[in-house]
């Protein structure tokens, strides 16, 4: 089955700096890669996703890049703000499956 | 905005007892998922329903866990008997058709503590 590795597990940045979280996946047929944000005690919420026919997608301060050859994708957050502090999960949808396999998460702390 | 509902939000039980969790997906969402999230890790799929049918329960510990979605709407996940290692957050999610590109919407979860 699909295996998703996520790094780093924790990340601290100063307010205004950029943050990058990286994920690798094992199934070359995977074609859907969402990112979820989970604040303490709250439900995971989708913040951005990318399909395998696209190399990059942006939404205001958030962007995701996908390298199908290397089987990795990354989340980029620019001009970080304290409210960006949360745990971020990447996920991948494997071939022939509607299911998501999640990474172990990255705890992002934005220091004011 | 419609949301996935779950109850209870918190459950404390003793090992060997039975527990049950309830989920009400967003109206019109045919696909329902139950995930288990251990502290510090990502959600792991336990079971997926398409309408009232189980699509995948390969990761469900069937000796003690059961799940049903009798009318294809709300769902119940049961554990009997509960074990210490079952302490985790149990998340329910739903999506419109279960296709590759359909966003999964998560409920607030039920945090289970087994003593």
Tab-separated table of C-alpha atoms in Angstrom:
chain	number	residue	atom	x	y	z
A	1	UNK	CA	0.000	0.000	0.000
A	2	UNK	CA	0.820	3.681	-0.051
A	3	UNK	CA	3.381	5.028	2.424
A	4	UNK	CA	3.779	8.754	3.140
A	5	UNK	CA	6.788	10.204	4.944
A	6	UNK	CA	6.645	13.775	6.288
A	7	UNK	CA	9.459	16.035	7.492
A	8	UNK	CA	10.205	17.791	9.723
A	9	UNK	CA	8.122	16.639	12.672
A	10	UNK	CA	8.461	20.050	14.335
A	11	UNK	CA	9.248	23.452	12.850
A	12	UNK	CA	9.670	26.822	14.547
A	13	UNK	CA	9.850	30.036	12.546
A	14	UNK	CA	9.796	33.713	13.324
A	15	UNK	CA	6.667	35.613	12.362
A	16	UNK	CA	7.012	36.838	8.785
A	17	UNK	CA	9.440	34.111	7.737
A	18	UNK	CA	8.598	31.256	5.378
A	19	UNK	CA	7.929	27.651	6.354
A	20	UNK	CA	8.410	24.568	4.190
A	21	UNK	CA	7.127	21.074	4.934
A	22	UNK	CA	8.090	18.135	2.733
A	23	UNK	CA	6.453	14.783	2.031
A	24	UNK	CA	7.412	11.756	-0.018
A	25	UNK	CA	5.110	8.990	-1.201
A	26	UNK	CA	5.741	5.470	-2.397
A	27	UNK	CA	2.992	4.678	-4.924
A	28	UNK	CA	3.879	6.203	-8.282
A	29	UNK	CA	0.220	5.891	-9.360
A	30	UNK	CA	-1.013	8.260	-6.613
A	31	UNK	CA	-2.680	11.270	-8.157
A	32	UNK	CA	-4.204	13.409	-5.395
A	33	UNK	CA	-2.273	15.166	-2.628
A	34	UNK	CA	-4.153	17.249	-0.047
A	35	UNK	CA	-2.779	19.158	2.927
A	36	UNK	CA	-4.747	19.430	6.167
A	37	UNK	CA	-4.300	21.848	9.072
A	38	UNK	CA	-5.288	20.720	12.554
A	39	UNK	CA	-5.370	23.235	15.376
A	40	UNK	CA	-5.210	21.975	18.927
A	41	UNK	CA	-8.414	20.171	19.844
A	42	UNK	CA	-10.028	20.834	16.484
A	43	UNK	CA	-10.820	18.827	13.375
A	44	UNK	CA	-8.417	18.559	10.412
A	45	UNK	CA	-9.332	21.049	7.701
A	46	UNK	CA	-8.229	21.031	4.081
A	47	UNK	CA	-6.080	24.046	3.254
A	48	UNK	CA	-4.874	23.186	-0.237
A	49	UNK	CA	-4.626	20.204	-2.567
A	50	UNK	CA	-2.902	19.326	-5.826
A	51	UNK	CA	-3.572	16.814	-8.546
A	52	UNK	CA	-0.895	14.882	-10.366
A	53	UNK	CA	-1.392	16.764	-13.621
A	54	UNK	CA	-0.301	20.031	-11.979
A	55	UNK	CA	3.190	20.962	-10.769
A	56	UNK	CA	2.325	23.875	-8.509
A	57	UNK	CA	-0.707	25.530	-6.964
A	58	UNK	CA	-0.991	28.742	-4.956
A	59	UNK	CA	-3.636	30.196	-2.694
A	60	UNK	CA	-2.622	33.528	-1.176
A	61	UNK	CA	0.233	32.769	1.261
A	62	UNK	CA	0.091	29.011	0.742
A	63	UNK	CA	1.556	27.042	-2.141
A	64	UNK	CA	2.107	23.375	-2.875
A	65	UNK	CA	4.586	21.887	-5.341
A	66	UNK	CA	4.622	18.366	-6.727
A	67	UNK	CA	7.511	16.452	-8.285
A	68	UNK	CA	6.061	13.245	-9.710
A	69	UNK	CA	9.421	11.917	-10.849
A	70	UNK	CA	10.904	12.153	-7.389
A	71	UNK	CA	7.579	11.315	-5.717
A	72	UNK	CA	7.608	14.225	-3.359
A	73	UNK	CA	5.455	17.253	-2.671
A	74	UNK	CA	5.913	20.262	-0.429
A	75	UNK	CA	3.863	22.874	1.383
A	76	UNK	CA	5.150	26.442	1.408
A	77	UNK	CA	3.751	29.091	3.729
A	78	UNK	CA	5.039	32.632	3.237
A	79	UNK	CA	4.792	35.606	5.605
A	80	UNK	CA	3.867	33.314	8.482
A	81	UNK	CA	1.531	34.580	11.180
A	82	UNK	CA	0.887	33.310	14.733
A	83	UNK	CA	-2.461	31.879	13.596
A	84	UNK	CA	-0.557	29.568	11.245
A	85	UNK	CA	0.633	27.662	14.324
A	86	UNK	CA	-0.895	24.183	14.097
A	87	UNK	CA	-0.148	20.624	13.036
A	88	UNK	CA	-0.050	20.140	9.278
A	89	UNK	CA	-0.657	16.765	7.617
A	90	UNK	CA	0.095	15.768	4.065
A	91	UNK	CA	-1.769	12.892	2.437
A	92	UNK	CA	-1.807	10.906	-0.769
A	93	UNK	CA	-4.475	8.975	-2.597
A	94	UNK	CA	-3.195	5.739	-4.080
A	95	UNK	CA	-4.050	4.111	-7.371
A	96	UNK	CA	-7.459	2.459	-7.534
A	97	UNK	CA	-8.336	3.688	-4.066
A	98	UNK	CA	-10.426	6.558	-2.754
A	99	UNK	CA	-8.553	6.441	0.498
A	100	UNK	CA	-6.074	8.893	1.923
A	101	UNK	CA	-2.800	7.841	3.525
A	102	UNK	CA	-1.558	10.533	5.891
A	103	UNK	CA	1.906	11.549	6.971
A	104	UNK	CA	2.678	11.769	10.672
A	105	UNK	CA	2.311	15.514	10.807
A	106	UNK	CA	4.443	18.616	11.328
A	107	UNK	CA	3.908	20.836	14.337
A	108	UNK	CA	4.499	24.401	13.162
A	109	UNK	CA	5.119	27.099	15.735
A	110	UNK	CA	5.217	30.728	14.600
A	111	UNK	CA	7.004	32.888	17.138
A	112	UNK	CA	5.703	36.476	17.363
B	1	UNK	CA	-21.947	25.759	6.517
B	2	UNK	CA	-22.768	22.051	6.874
B	3	UNK	CA	-20.419	20.029	9.053
B	4	UNK	CA	-19.868	16.426	10.039
B	5	UNK	CA	-21.269	15.772	13.519
B	6	UNK	CA	-19.866	13.287	16.020
B	7	UNK	CA	-20.824	12.258	19.528
B	8	UNK	CA	-19.753	11.948	22.197
B	9	UNK	CA	-16.823	14.345	22.036
B	10	UNK	CA	-15.094	12.620	24.945
B	11	UNK	CA	-15.425	9.111	26.345
B	12	UNK	CA	-13.665	7.559	29.319
B	13	UNK	CA	-14.128	3.861	29.867
B	14	UNK	CA	-12.488	0.956	31.609
B	15	UNK	CA	-10.842	-1.827	29.678
B	16	UNK	CA	-13.142	-4.698	28.724
B	17	UNK	CA	-16.130	-2.361	28.523
B	18	UNK	CA	-18.052	-1.647	25.320
B	19	UNK	CA	-18.073	1.803	23.713
B	20	UNK	CA	-19.894	3.245	20.731
B	21	UNK	CA	-19.334	6.362	18.661
B	22	UNK	CA	-21.818	8.055	16.373
B	23	UNK	CA	-21.281	10.057	13.187
B	24	UNK	CA	-23.660	12.093	11.048
B	25	UNK	CA	-22.053	13.054	7.714
B	26	UNK	CA	-22.795	16.119	5.643
B	27	UNK	CA	-26.163	15.720	3.954
B	28	UNK	CA	-25.823	14.137	0.537
B	29	UNK	CA	-22.355	12.721	1.126
B	30	UNK	CA	-22.417	9.105	0.023
B	31	UNK	CA	-18.974	8.157	1.309
B	32	UNK	CA	-18.173	7.941	5.003
B	33	UNK	CA	-14.834	7.152	6.618
B	34	UNK	CA	-13.818	6.264	10.165
B	35	UNK	CA	-10.213	7.084	11.126
B	36	UNK	CA	-8.175	6.500	14.278
B	37	UNK	CA	-5.635	9.145	15.216
B	38	UNK	CA	-3.095	8.255	17.873
B	39	UNK	CA	-1.557	11.253	19.637
B	40	UNK	CA	1.281	12.670	17.570
B	41	UNK	CA	0.414	10.764	14.406
B	42	UNK	CA	-1.707	11.183	11.312
B	43	UNK	CA	-5.180	9.686	10.918
B	44	UNK	CA	-5.303	6.027	9.891
B	45	UNK	CA	-8.290	4.665	8.014
B	46	UNK	CA	-10.325	2.022	9.816
B	47	UNK	CA	-13.326	1.602	7.515
B	48	UNK	CA	-14.884	3.219	4.455
B	49	UNK	CA	-18.565	3.102	3.481
B	50	UNK	CA	-20.170	3.874	0.146
B	51	UNK	CA	-23.819	4.432	1.018
B	52	UNK	CA	-24.638	1.507	3.321
B	53	UNK	CA	-21.955	-0.830	1.963
B	54	UNK	CA	-18.477	-1.373	3.345
B	55	UNK	CA	-15.894	-0.545	0.678
B	56	UNK	CA	-12.804	-1.308	2.753
B	57	UNK	CA	-12.406	-2.525	6.305
B	58	UNK	CA	-9.018	-4.160	5.886
B	59	UNK	CA	-7.512	-2.104	8.738
B	60	UNK	CA	-10.417	-2.645	11.131
B	61	UNK	CA	-9.568	-5.014	14.028
B	62	UNK	CA	-12.627	-7.135	13.474
B	63	UNK	CA	-12.252	-9.204	16.610
B	64	UNK	CA	-13.277	-6.183	18.661
B	65	UNK	CA	-14.356	-3.396	16.300
B	66	UNK	CA	-17.533	-3.185	14.261
B	67	UNK	CA	-19.055	-0.460	12.129
B	68	UNK	CA	-22.401	-0.018	10.483
B	69	UNK	CA	-24.255	2.473	8.342
B	70	UNK	CA	-27.643	0.834	8.085
B	71	UNK	CA	-29.568	3.433	6.089
B	72	UNK	CA	-26.614	4.908	4.293
B	73	UNK	CA	-26.693	8.090	6.347
B	74	UNK	CA	-25.351	8.116	9.905
B	75	UNK	CA	-22.903	5.539	11.189
B	76	UNK	CA	-21.872	3.865	14.414
B	77	UNK	CA	-18.442	2.516	15.350
B	78	UNK	CA	-18.316	0.077	18.250
B	79	UNK	CA	-15.474	-1.382	20.276
B	80	UNK	CA	-16.082	-4.419	22.459
B	81	UNK	CA	-14.137	-5.051	24.587
B	82	UNK	CA	-12.050	-1.889	24.798
B	83	UNK	CA	-8.315	-2.289	25.427
B	84	UNK	CA	-5.765	0.167	26.781
B	85	UNK	CA	-4.228	0.526	23.318
B	86	UNK	CA	-7.521	1.781	21.903
B	87	UNK	CA	-7.035	5.183	23.550
B	88	UNK	CA	-7.017	7.614	20.639
B	89	UNK	CA	-9.059	10.186	18.732
B	90	UNK	CA	-11.682	8.611	16.475
B	91	UNK	CA	-12.457	10.823	13.507
B	92	UNK	CA	-15.306	10.524	11.064
B	93	UNK	CA	-15.122	12.090	7.618
B	94	UNK	CA	-17.413	12.262	4.612
B	95	UNK	CA	-17.115	13.089	0.939
B	96	UNK	CA	-19.542	13.421	-1.930
B	97	UNK	CA	-18.774	10.436	-4.118
B	98	UNK	CA	-15.520	8.867	-2.941
B	99	UNK	CA	-13.769	9.797	-6.163
B	100	UNK	CA	-10.123	10.657	-6.287
B	101	UNK	CA	-10.536	14.372	-6.130
B	102	UNK	CA	-13.311	14.746	-3.622
B	103	UNK	CA	-12.428	16.595	-0.454
B	104	UNK	CA	-12.929	14.727	2.775
B	105	UNK	CA	-14.618	16.782	5.496
B	106	UNK	CA	-13.792	15.777	9.049
B	107	UNK	CA	-15.921	15.808	12.170
B	108	UNK	CA	-14.626	17.096	15.542
B	109	UNK	CA	-13.746	13.582	16.671
B	110	UNK	CA	-14.349	11.494	19.781
B	111	UNK	CA	-11.430	11.304	22.168
B	112	UNK	CA	-11.434	7.882	23.832
B	113	UNK	CA	-9.519	7.165	27.019
B	114	UNK	CA	-9.377	3.555	28.202
B	115	UNK	CA	-8.352	3.105	31.840
